[in-house]
Coordinates of C-alpha atoms and ligand atoms in Angstrom, one line a residue:
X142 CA 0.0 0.0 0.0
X143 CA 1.4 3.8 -0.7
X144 CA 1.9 5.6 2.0
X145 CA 0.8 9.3 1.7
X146 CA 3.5 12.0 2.2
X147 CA 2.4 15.7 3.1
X148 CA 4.5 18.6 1.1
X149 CA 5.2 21.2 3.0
X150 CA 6.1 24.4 0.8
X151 CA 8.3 27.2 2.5
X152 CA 9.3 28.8 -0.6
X153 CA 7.7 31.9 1.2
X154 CA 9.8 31.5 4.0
X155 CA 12.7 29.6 4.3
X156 CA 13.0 30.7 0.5
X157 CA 11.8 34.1 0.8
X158 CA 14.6 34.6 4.2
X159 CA 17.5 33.8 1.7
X160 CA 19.7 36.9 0.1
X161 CA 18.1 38.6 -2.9
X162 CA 15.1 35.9 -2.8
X163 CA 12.6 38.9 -1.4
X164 CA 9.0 39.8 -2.7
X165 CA 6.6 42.1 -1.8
X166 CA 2.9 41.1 -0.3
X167 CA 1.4 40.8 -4.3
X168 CA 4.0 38.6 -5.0
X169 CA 4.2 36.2 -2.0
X170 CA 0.0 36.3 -2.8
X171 CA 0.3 35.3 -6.3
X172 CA 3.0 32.5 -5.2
X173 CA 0.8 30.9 -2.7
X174 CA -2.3 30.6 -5.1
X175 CA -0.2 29.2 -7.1
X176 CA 1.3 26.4 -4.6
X177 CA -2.4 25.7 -3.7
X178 CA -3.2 25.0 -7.8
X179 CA 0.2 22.5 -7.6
X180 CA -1.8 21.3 -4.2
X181 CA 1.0 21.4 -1.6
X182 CA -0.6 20.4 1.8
X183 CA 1.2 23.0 3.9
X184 CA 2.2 26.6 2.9
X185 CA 4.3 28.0 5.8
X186 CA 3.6 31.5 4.5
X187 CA 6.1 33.5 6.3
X188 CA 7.8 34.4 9.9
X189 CA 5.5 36.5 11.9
X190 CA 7.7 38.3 13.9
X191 CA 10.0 38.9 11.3
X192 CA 8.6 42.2 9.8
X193 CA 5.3 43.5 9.4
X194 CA 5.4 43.3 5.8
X195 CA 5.9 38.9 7.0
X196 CA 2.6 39.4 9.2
X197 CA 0.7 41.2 6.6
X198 CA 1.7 38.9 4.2
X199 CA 0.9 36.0 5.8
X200 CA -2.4 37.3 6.9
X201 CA -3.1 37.7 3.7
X202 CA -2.4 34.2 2.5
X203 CA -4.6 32.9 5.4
X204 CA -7.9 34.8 4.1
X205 CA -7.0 33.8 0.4
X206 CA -6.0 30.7 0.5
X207 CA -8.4 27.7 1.2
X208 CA -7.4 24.7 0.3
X209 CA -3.9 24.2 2.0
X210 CA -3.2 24.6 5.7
X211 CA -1.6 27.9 6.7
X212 CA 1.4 28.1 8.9
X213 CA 3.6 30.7 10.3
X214 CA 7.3 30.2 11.8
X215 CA 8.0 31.5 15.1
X216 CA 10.5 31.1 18.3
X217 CA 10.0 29.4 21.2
X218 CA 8.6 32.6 22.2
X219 CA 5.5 34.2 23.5
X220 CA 5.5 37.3 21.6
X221 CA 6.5 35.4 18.4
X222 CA 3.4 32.9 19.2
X223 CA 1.0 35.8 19.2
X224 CA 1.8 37.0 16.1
X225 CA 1.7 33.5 14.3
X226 CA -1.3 33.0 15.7
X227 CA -2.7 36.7 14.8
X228 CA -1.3 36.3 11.1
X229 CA -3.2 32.4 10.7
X230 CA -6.2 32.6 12.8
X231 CA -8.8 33.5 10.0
X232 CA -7.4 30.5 8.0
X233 CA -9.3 27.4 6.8
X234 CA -6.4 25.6 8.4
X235 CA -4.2 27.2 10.4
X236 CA -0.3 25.8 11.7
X237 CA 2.0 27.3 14.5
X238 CA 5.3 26.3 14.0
X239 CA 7.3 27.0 16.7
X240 CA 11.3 26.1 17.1
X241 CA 14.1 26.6 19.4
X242 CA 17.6 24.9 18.5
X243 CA 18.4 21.2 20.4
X244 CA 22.3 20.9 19.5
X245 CA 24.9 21.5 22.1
X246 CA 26.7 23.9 19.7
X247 CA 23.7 25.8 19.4
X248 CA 22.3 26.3 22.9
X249 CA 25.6 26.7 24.8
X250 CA 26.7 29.6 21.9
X251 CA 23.5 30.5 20.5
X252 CA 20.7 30.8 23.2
X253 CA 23.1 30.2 26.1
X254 CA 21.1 28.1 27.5
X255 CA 21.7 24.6 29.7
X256 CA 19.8 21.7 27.8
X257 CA 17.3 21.4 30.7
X258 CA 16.3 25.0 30.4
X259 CA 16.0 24.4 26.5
X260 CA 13.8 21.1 27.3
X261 CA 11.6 23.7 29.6
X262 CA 11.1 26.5 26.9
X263 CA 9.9 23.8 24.6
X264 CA 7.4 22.4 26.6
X265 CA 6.0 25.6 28.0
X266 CA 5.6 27.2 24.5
X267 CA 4.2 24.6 22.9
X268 CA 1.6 24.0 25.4
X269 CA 1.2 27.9 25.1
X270 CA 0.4 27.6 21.0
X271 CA -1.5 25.1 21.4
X272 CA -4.1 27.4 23.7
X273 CA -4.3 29.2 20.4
X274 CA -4.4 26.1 17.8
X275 CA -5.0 22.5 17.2
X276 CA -2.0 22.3 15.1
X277 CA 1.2 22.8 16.4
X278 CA 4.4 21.8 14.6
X279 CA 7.9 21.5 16.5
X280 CA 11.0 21.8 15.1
X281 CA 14.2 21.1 16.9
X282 CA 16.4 23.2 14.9
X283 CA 20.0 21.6 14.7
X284 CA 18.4 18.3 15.2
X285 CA 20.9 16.3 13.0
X286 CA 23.9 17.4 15.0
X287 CA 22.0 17.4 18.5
X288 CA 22.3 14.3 20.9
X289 CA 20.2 12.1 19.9
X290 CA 19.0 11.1 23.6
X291 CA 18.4 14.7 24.3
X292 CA 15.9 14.8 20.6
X293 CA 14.7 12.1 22.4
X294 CA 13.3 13.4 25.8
X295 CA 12.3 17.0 23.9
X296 CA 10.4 15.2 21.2
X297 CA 8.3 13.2 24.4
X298 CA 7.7 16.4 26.2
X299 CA 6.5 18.7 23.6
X300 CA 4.5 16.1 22.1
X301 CA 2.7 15.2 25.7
X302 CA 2.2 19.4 25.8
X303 CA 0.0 19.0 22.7
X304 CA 2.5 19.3 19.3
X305 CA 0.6 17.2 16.3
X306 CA 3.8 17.5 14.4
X307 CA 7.9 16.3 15.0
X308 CA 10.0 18.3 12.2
X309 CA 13.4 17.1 12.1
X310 CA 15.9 19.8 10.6
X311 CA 19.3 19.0 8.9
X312 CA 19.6 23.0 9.6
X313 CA 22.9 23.2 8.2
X314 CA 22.9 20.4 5.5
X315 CA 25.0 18.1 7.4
X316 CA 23.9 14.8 7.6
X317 CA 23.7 11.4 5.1
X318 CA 21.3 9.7 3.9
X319 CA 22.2 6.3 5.5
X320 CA 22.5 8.5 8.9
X321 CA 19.7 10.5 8.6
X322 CA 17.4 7.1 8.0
X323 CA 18.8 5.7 11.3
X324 CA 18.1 8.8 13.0
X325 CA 14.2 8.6 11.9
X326 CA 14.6 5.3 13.1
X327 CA 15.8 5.3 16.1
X328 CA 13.5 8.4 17.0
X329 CA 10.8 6.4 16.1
X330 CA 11.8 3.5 18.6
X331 CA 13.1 5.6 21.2
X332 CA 10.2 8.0 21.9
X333 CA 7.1 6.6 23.0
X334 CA 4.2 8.9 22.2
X335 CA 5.8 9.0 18.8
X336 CA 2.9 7.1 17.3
X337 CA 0.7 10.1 18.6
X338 CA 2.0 12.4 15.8
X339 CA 3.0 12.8 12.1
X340 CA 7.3 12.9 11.5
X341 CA 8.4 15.5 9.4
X342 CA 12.0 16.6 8.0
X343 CA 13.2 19.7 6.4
X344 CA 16.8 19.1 4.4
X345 CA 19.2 22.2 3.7
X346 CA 21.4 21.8 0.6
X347 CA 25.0 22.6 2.0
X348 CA 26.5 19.3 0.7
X349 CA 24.5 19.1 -2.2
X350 CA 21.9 16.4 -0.5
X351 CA 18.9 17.8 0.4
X352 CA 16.7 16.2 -1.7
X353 CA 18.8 12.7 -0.9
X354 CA 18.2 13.2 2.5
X355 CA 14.3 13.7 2.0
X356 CA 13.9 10.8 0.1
X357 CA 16.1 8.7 2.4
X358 CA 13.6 10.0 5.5
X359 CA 10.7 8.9 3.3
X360 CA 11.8 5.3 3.0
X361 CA 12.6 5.2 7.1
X362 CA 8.7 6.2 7.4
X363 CA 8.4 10.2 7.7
X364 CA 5.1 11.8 6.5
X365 CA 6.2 15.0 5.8
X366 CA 8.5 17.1 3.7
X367 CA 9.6 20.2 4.0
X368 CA 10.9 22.1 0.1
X369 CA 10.8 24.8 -1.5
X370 CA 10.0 25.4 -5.2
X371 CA 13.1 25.5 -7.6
X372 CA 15.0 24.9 -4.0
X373 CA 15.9 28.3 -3.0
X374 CA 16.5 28.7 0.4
X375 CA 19.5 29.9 2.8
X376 CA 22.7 29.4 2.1
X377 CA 22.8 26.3 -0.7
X378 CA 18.7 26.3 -0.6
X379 CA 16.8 23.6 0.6
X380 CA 15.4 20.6 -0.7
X381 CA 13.9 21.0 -3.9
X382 CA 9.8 20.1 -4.0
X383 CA 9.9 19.6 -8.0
X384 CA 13.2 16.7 -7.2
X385 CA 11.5 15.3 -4.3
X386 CA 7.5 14.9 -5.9
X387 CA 8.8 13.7 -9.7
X388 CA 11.3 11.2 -7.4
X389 CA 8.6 9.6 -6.1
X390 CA 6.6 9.4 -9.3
X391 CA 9.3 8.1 -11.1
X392 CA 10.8 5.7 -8.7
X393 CA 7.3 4.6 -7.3
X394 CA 8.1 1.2 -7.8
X395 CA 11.1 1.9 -5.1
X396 CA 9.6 4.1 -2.5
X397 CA 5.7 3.3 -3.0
X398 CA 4.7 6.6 -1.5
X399 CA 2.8 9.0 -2.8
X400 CA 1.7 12.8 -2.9
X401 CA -1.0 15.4 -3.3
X402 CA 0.8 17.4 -5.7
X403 CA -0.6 17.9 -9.3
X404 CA 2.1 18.2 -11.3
X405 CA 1.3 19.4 -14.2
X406 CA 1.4 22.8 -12.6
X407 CA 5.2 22.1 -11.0
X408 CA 6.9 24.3 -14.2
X409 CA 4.3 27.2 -14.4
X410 CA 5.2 27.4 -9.8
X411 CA 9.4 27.0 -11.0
X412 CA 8.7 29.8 -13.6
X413 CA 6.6 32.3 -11.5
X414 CA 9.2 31.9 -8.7
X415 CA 11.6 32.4 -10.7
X416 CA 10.5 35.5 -12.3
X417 CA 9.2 37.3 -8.8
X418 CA 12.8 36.2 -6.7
X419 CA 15.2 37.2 -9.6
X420 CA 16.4 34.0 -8.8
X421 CA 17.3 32.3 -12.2
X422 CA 17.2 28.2 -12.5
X423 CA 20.5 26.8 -13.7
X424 CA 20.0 25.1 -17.1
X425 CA 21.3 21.9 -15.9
X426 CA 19.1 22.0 -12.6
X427 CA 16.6 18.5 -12.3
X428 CA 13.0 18.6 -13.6
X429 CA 12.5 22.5 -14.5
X430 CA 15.9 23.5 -15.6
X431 CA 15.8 25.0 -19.7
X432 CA 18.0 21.4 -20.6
X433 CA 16.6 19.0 -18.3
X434 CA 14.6 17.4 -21.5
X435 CA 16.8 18.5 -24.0
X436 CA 18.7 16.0 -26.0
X437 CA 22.0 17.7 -27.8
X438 CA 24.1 14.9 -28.8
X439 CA 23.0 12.9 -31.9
X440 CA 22.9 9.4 -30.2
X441 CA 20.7 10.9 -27.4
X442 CA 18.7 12.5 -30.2
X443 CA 18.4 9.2 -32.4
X444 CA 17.1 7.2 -29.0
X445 CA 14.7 9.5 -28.3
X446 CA 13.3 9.8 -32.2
X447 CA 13.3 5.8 -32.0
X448 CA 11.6 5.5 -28.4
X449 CA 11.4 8.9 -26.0
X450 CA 11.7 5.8 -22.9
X451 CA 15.6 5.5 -24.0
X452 CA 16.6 8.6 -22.7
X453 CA 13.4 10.0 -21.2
X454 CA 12.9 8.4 -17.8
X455 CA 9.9 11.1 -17.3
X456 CA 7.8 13.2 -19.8
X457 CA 7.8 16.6 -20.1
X458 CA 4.1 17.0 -20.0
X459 CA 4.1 15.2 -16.3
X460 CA 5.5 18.4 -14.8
X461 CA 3.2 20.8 -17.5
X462 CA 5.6 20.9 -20.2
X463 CA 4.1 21.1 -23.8
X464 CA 5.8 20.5 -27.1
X465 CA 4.8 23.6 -29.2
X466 CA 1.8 22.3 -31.7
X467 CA 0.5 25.4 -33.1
X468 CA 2.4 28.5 -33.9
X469 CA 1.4 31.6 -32.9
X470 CA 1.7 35.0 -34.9
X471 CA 0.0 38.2 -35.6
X472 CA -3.1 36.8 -37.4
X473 CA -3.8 34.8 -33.9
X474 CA -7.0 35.7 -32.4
X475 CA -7.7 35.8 -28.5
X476 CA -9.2 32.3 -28.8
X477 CA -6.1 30.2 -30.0
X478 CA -4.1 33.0 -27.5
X479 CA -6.0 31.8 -24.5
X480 CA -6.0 27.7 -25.5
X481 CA -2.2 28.3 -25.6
X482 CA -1.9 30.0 -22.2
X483 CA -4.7 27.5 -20.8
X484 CA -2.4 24.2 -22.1
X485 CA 0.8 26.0 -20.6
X486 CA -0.8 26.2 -17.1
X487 CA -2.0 29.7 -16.8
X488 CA -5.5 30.1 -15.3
X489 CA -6.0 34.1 -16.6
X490 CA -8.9 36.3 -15.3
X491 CA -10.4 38.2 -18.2
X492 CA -8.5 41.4 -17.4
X493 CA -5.4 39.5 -17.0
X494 CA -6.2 37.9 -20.6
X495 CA -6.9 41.5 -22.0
X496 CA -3.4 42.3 -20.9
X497 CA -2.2 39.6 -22.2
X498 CA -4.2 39.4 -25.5
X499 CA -2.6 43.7 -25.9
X500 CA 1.0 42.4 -25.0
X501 CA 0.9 39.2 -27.2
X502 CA -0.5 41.6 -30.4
X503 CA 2.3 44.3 -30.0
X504 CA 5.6 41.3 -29.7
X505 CA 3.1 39.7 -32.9
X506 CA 3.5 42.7 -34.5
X507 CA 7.8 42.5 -34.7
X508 CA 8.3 39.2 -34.3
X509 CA 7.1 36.7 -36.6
X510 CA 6.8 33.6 -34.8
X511 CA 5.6 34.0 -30.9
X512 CA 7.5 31.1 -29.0
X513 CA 5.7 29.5 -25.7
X514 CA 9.0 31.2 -23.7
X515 CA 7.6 34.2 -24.9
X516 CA 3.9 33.9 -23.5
X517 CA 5.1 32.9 -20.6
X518 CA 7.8 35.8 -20.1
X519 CA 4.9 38.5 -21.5
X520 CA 2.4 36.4 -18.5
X521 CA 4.9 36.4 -15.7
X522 CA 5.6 39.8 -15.8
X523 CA 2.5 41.2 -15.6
X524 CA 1.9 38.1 -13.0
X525 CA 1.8 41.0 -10.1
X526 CA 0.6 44.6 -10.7
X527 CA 2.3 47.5 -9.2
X528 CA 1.4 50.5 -9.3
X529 CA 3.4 52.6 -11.4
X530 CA 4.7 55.7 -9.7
X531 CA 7.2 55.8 -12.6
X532 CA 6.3 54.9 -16.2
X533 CA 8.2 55.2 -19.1
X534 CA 7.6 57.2 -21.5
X535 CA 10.6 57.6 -24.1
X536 CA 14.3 57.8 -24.5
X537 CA 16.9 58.6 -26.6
X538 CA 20.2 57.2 -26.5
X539 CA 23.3 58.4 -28.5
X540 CA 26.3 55.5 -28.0
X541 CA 29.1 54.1 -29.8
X542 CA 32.7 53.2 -29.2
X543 CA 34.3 56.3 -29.5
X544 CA 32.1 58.3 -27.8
X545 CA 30.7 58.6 -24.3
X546 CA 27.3 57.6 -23.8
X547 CA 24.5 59.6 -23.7
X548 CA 21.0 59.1 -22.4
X549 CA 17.7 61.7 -22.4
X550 CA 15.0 59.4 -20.2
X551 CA 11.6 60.8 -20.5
X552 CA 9.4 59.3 -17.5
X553 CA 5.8 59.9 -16.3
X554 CA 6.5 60.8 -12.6
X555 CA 3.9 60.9 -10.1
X556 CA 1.9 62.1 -13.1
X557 CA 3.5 64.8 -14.4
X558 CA 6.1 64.3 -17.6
X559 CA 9.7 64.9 -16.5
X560 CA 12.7 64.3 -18.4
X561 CA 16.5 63.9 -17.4
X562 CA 19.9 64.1 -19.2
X563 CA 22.9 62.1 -18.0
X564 CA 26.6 60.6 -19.8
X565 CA 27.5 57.1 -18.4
X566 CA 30.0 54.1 -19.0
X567 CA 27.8 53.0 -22.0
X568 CA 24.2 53.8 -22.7
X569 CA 22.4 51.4 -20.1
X570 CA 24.4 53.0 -17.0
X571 CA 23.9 56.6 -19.0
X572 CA 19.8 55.6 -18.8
X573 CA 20.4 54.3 -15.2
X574 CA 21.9 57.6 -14.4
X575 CA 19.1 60.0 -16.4
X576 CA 16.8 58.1 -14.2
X577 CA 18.1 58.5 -10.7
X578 CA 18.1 62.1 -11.2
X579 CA 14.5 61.9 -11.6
X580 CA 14.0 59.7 -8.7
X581 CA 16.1 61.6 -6.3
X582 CA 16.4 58.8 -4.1
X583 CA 19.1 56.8 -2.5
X584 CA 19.8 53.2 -3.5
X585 CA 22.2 50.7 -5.0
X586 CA 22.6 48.9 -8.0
X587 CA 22.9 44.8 -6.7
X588 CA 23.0 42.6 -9.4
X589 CA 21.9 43.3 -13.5
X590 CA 21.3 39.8 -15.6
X591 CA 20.2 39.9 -19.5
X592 CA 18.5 36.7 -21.2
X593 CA 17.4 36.0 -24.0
X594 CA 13.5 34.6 -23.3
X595 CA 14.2 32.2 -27.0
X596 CA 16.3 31.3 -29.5
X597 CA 17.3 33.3 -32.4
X598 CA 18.4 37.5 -33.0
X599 CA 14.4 38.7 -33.1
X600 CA 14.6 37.3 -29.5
X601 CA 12.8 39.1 -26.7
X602 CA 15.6 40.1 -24.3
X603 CA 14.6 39.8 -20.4
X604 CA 16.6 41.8 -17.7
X605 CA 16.5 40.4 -14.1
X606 CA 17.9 43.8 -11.8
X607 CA 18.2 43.9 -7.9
X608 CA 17.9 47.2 -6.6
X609 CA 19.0 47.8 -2.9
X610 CA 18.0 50.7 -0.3
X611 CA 19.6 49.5 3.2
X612 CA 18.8 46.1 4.2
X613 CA 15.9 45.4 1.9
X614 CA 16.2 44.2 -1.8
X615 CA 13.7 44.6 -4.7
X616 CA 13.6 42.6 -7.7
X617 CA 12.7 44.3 -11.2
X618 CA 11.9 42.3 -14.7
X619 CA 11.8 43.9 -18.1
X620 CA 11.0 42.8 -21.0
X621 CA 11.5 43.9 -25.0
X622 CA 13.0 43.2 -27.9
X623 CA 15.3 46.3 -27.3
X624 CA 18.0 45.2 -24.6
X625 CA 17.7 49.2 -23.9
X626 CA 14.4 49.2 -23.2
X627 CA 14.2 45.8 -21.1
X628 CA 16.4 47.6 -19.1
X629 CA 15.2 51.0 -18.4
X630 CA 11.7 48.8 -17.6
X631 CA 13.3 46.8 -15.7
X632 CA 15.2 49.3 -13.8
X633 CA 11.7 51.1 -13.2
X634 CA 9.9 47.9 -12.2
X635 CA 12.7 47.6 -9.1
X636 CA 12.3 51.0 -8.3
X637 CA 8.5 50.9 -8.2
X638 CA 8.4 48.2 -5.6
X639 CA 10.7 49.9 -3.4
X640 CA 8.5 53.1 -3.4
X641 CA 4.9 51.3 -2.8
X642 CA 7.1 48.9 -0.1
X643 CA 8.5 52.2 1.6
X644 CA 4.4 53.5 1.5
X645 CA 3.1 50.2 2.8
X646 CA 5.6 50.0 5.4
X647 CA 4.9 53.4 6.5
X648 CA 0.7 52.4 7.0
X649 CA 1.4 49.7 8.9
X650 CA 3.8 51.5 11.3
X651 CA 6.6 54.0 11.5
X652 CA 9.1 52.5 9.8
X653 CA 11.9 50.2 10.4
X654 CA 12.2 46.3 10.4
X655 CA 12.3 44.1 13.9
X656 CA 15.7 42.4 13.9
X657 CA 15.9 39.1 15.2
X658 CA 17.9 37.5 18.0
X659 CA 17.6 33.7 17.2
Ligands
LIG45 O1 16.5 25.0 8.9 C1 15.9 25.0 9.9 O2 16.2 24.4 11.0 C2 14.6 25.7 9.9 C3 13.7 25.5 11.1 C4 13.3 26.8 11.6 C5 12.6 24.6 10.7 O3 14.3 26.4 8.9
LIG46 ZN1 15.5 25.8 7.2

């Protein structure tokens, strides 16, 4: 008989905490609807306490959301308890997950605490969520490297004070899977009331074994996973969902478990993450990566023409990836537009089909042949609305190699028409430049990458920019046919998030973010 495994997503949280992996409340939205169309179990939907953008956020999620249970992260704390419980109560489903750290490195350096007091704090504040909520998950953070005895007599207590769930963190990517199995094992044999609840493991990458580690915890009897989509996380990620779900399709016949996830929809979830977090999938990555069914070499292709089951162990459709069969072009109507967006996964309200439809007409219009890559680029970036305190409106750029670069930006600025004039090391940075002198406001440059969306020199050109003002990031997309203009839109699509964050930040309070002492 299968056994049934419960996917815990926390792309929006261990994902969202990483470096440069930041969104804004739209985005984090638009990712958890879509994680509840792929049918994950569990979204943990943020870390309360973290900021209020988190709690708003997550809030959010919870009166959206219906089909998944809702949880929010927090310490073995009172005050971060409250606010997990204030940013899930009005879910369907709602989750506390509360955590404090189990290994000796961790408490005696970390919390500087003795292990009896740790045992104490765990008890205590899970009988205090569970006042609040049925479900309450505990993690013992560091539990690969802690003594296992110790896991042992935490895992008893906080499951006698009411947890319904045992999470099992390799926090800093440590362990094997041969190891790890025993460990499930041997918690499994060592603590009584273990029967009582459902075993859970979350896997960092650090050593490259995340998803190994998963899958080895799955065959010693866990019924939970903890990934994220495309595997972003701290540090080296965390284990991938896409890897661990098309694993255990593929390998059924090994680990005869099974989950929830409709994956059809795994691609369109890798895409849209991908596009919100700047975070760009390598092309060699497992199941959504540009070449992961791409055959180059001409035995590989000759198999494949013969019988796709020599080289294919999977098909692309499984994860909702369609071989082009109609080409689209300027005499396509909004009909064959919409079956091609509906067979690629996208589920469009009409006014996100009438954008669509408009951007679809104008790329028709200079490009001869419109790709799939390009639907989904022209989709995904108008996947989250922002409002547009800065619009383009035209430029003029005069460049060359024996000159220095000019650029005369023309913007739409809190709607009046302003125009700027700058020189720069070539004529992006020269645009850059014309338009921080219209935005008068101080912030960095992080990171600049330029793609080509498809093959071929009519390509659209897609520019991934990180903009930074302090501690926070924001992520910008453009797109166009002109490298230019993908970048000046791009550079405007960063800067507009920062300015309706630094407004939303200031309605919910004064200011500043809560910084964390783990
Ligand atoms: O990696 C980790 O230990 C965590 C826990 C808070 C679950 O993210
Ligand atoms: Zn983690």
């Amino acid at each position: 008989m299968a056994t049934q495994i419960k996917i815990l997503d926390t792309t929006l949280r261990d994902g969202e905490q990483s470096p440069g992996c930041s969104m804004n409340l739209q985005e984090k939205l638009e990712v958890a609807k879509q994680l509840e169309r792929l049918k994950v179990d569990i979204i943990e939907a943020g870390f309360a306490i973290a900021s209020p953008g988190d709690l708003a956020a997550i809030k959010a999620i919870s009166e959206t959301v219906k089909e998944c249970t809702i949880a929010s992260l927090a310490r073995s704390l009172p005050k971060d308890i409250d606010l997990a419980w204030e940013a899930v109560r009005k879910a369907e489903s709602p989750r506390i997950h509360i955590f404090i750290a189990t290994s000796d490195i961790h408490m005696q350096y970390k919390l500087r605490k003795t292990p009896d007091q740790v045992l104490e704090q765990a008890t205590e504040m899970t009988k205090y969520a569970k006042k609040y909520c049925s479900d309450i998950e505990f993690s013992a953070e560091d539990a690969t490297r802690s003594d296992p005895e110790f896991l042992y007599r935490v895992f008893e207590a906080v499951i006698d004070a009411g947890a319904t769930v045992i999470n099992i963190p390799d926090t800093v990517g440590y362990t094997t899977p041969w190891e790890f199995a025993e460990l499930i094992t041997n918690i499994k044999n060592n603590v009584p009331n273990i029967d009582q609840v459902e075993l859970s493991v979350h896997c960092h990458n650090d050593l490259g074994l995340a998803v190994a580690n998963s899958l080895a915890a799955i065959r010693a009897g866990v019924h939970q996973v903890e990934c994220t989509i495309n595997g972003i996380g701290e540090r080296a990620g965390n284990a991938a969902l896409e890897e661990i779900v098309m694993g255990l399709v593929t390998r059924y016949d090994f680990y005869q478990a099974k989950t929830n996830i409709f994956t059809p929809q795994i691609y369109r979830t890798s895409k849209l993450v991908s596009s919100l977090t700047g975070a760009h999938v390598q092309a060699n990555k497992a199941i959504v990566g540009a070449n992961a069914f791409a055959h180059e070499s001409g035995i590989h292709q000759h198999g494949v023409l013969a019988n796709k089951s020599t080289y294919e162990i999977m098909t692309p459709a499984s994860i909702g990836l369609t071989e082009n069969r109609m080409v689209l072009g300027k005499h396509s109507g909004r009909h064959a537009v919409e079956d091609r967006l509906i067979s690629l996964g996208y589920n469009l309200t009409k006014e996100q089909l009438d954008i669509a439809f408009e951007q679809f007409k104008k790329l028709a219009d200079k490009k001869k042949i419109v790709a799939d890559e390009d639907l989904e680029a022209l989709v995904e970036q108008k996947a989250v609305s922002i409002p547009e305190v800065y619009k383009l409106r035209s430029f003029v750029i005069n460049s060359g190699n024996s000159i220095t670069a000019t650029a005369a930006v023309r913007l739409v600025a809190h709607g009046r028409e302003v125009e700027e004039v700058s020189t720069g090391d070539g004529p992006i940075d020269a645009a850059f430049k014309a338009i921080d002198k219209i935005v008068g406001f101080d912030f960095s440059l992080e990171s600049f990458s330029l793609q080509a969306v498809t093959k071929g020199k009519d390509a659209l050109g897609e520019v991934t920019i990180k903009i930074a003002r302090g501690a926070k990031h924001y992520n910008g997309r453009g797109l166009s046919m002109d490298v230019i203009e993908a970048s000046v839109l791009a550079y405007l699509n960063a800067i507009n998030k920062m300015m309706d964050e630094l407004k939303l930040i200031k309605e919910v309070e004064s200011g500043s973010e809560t910084s964390l002492d783990f």
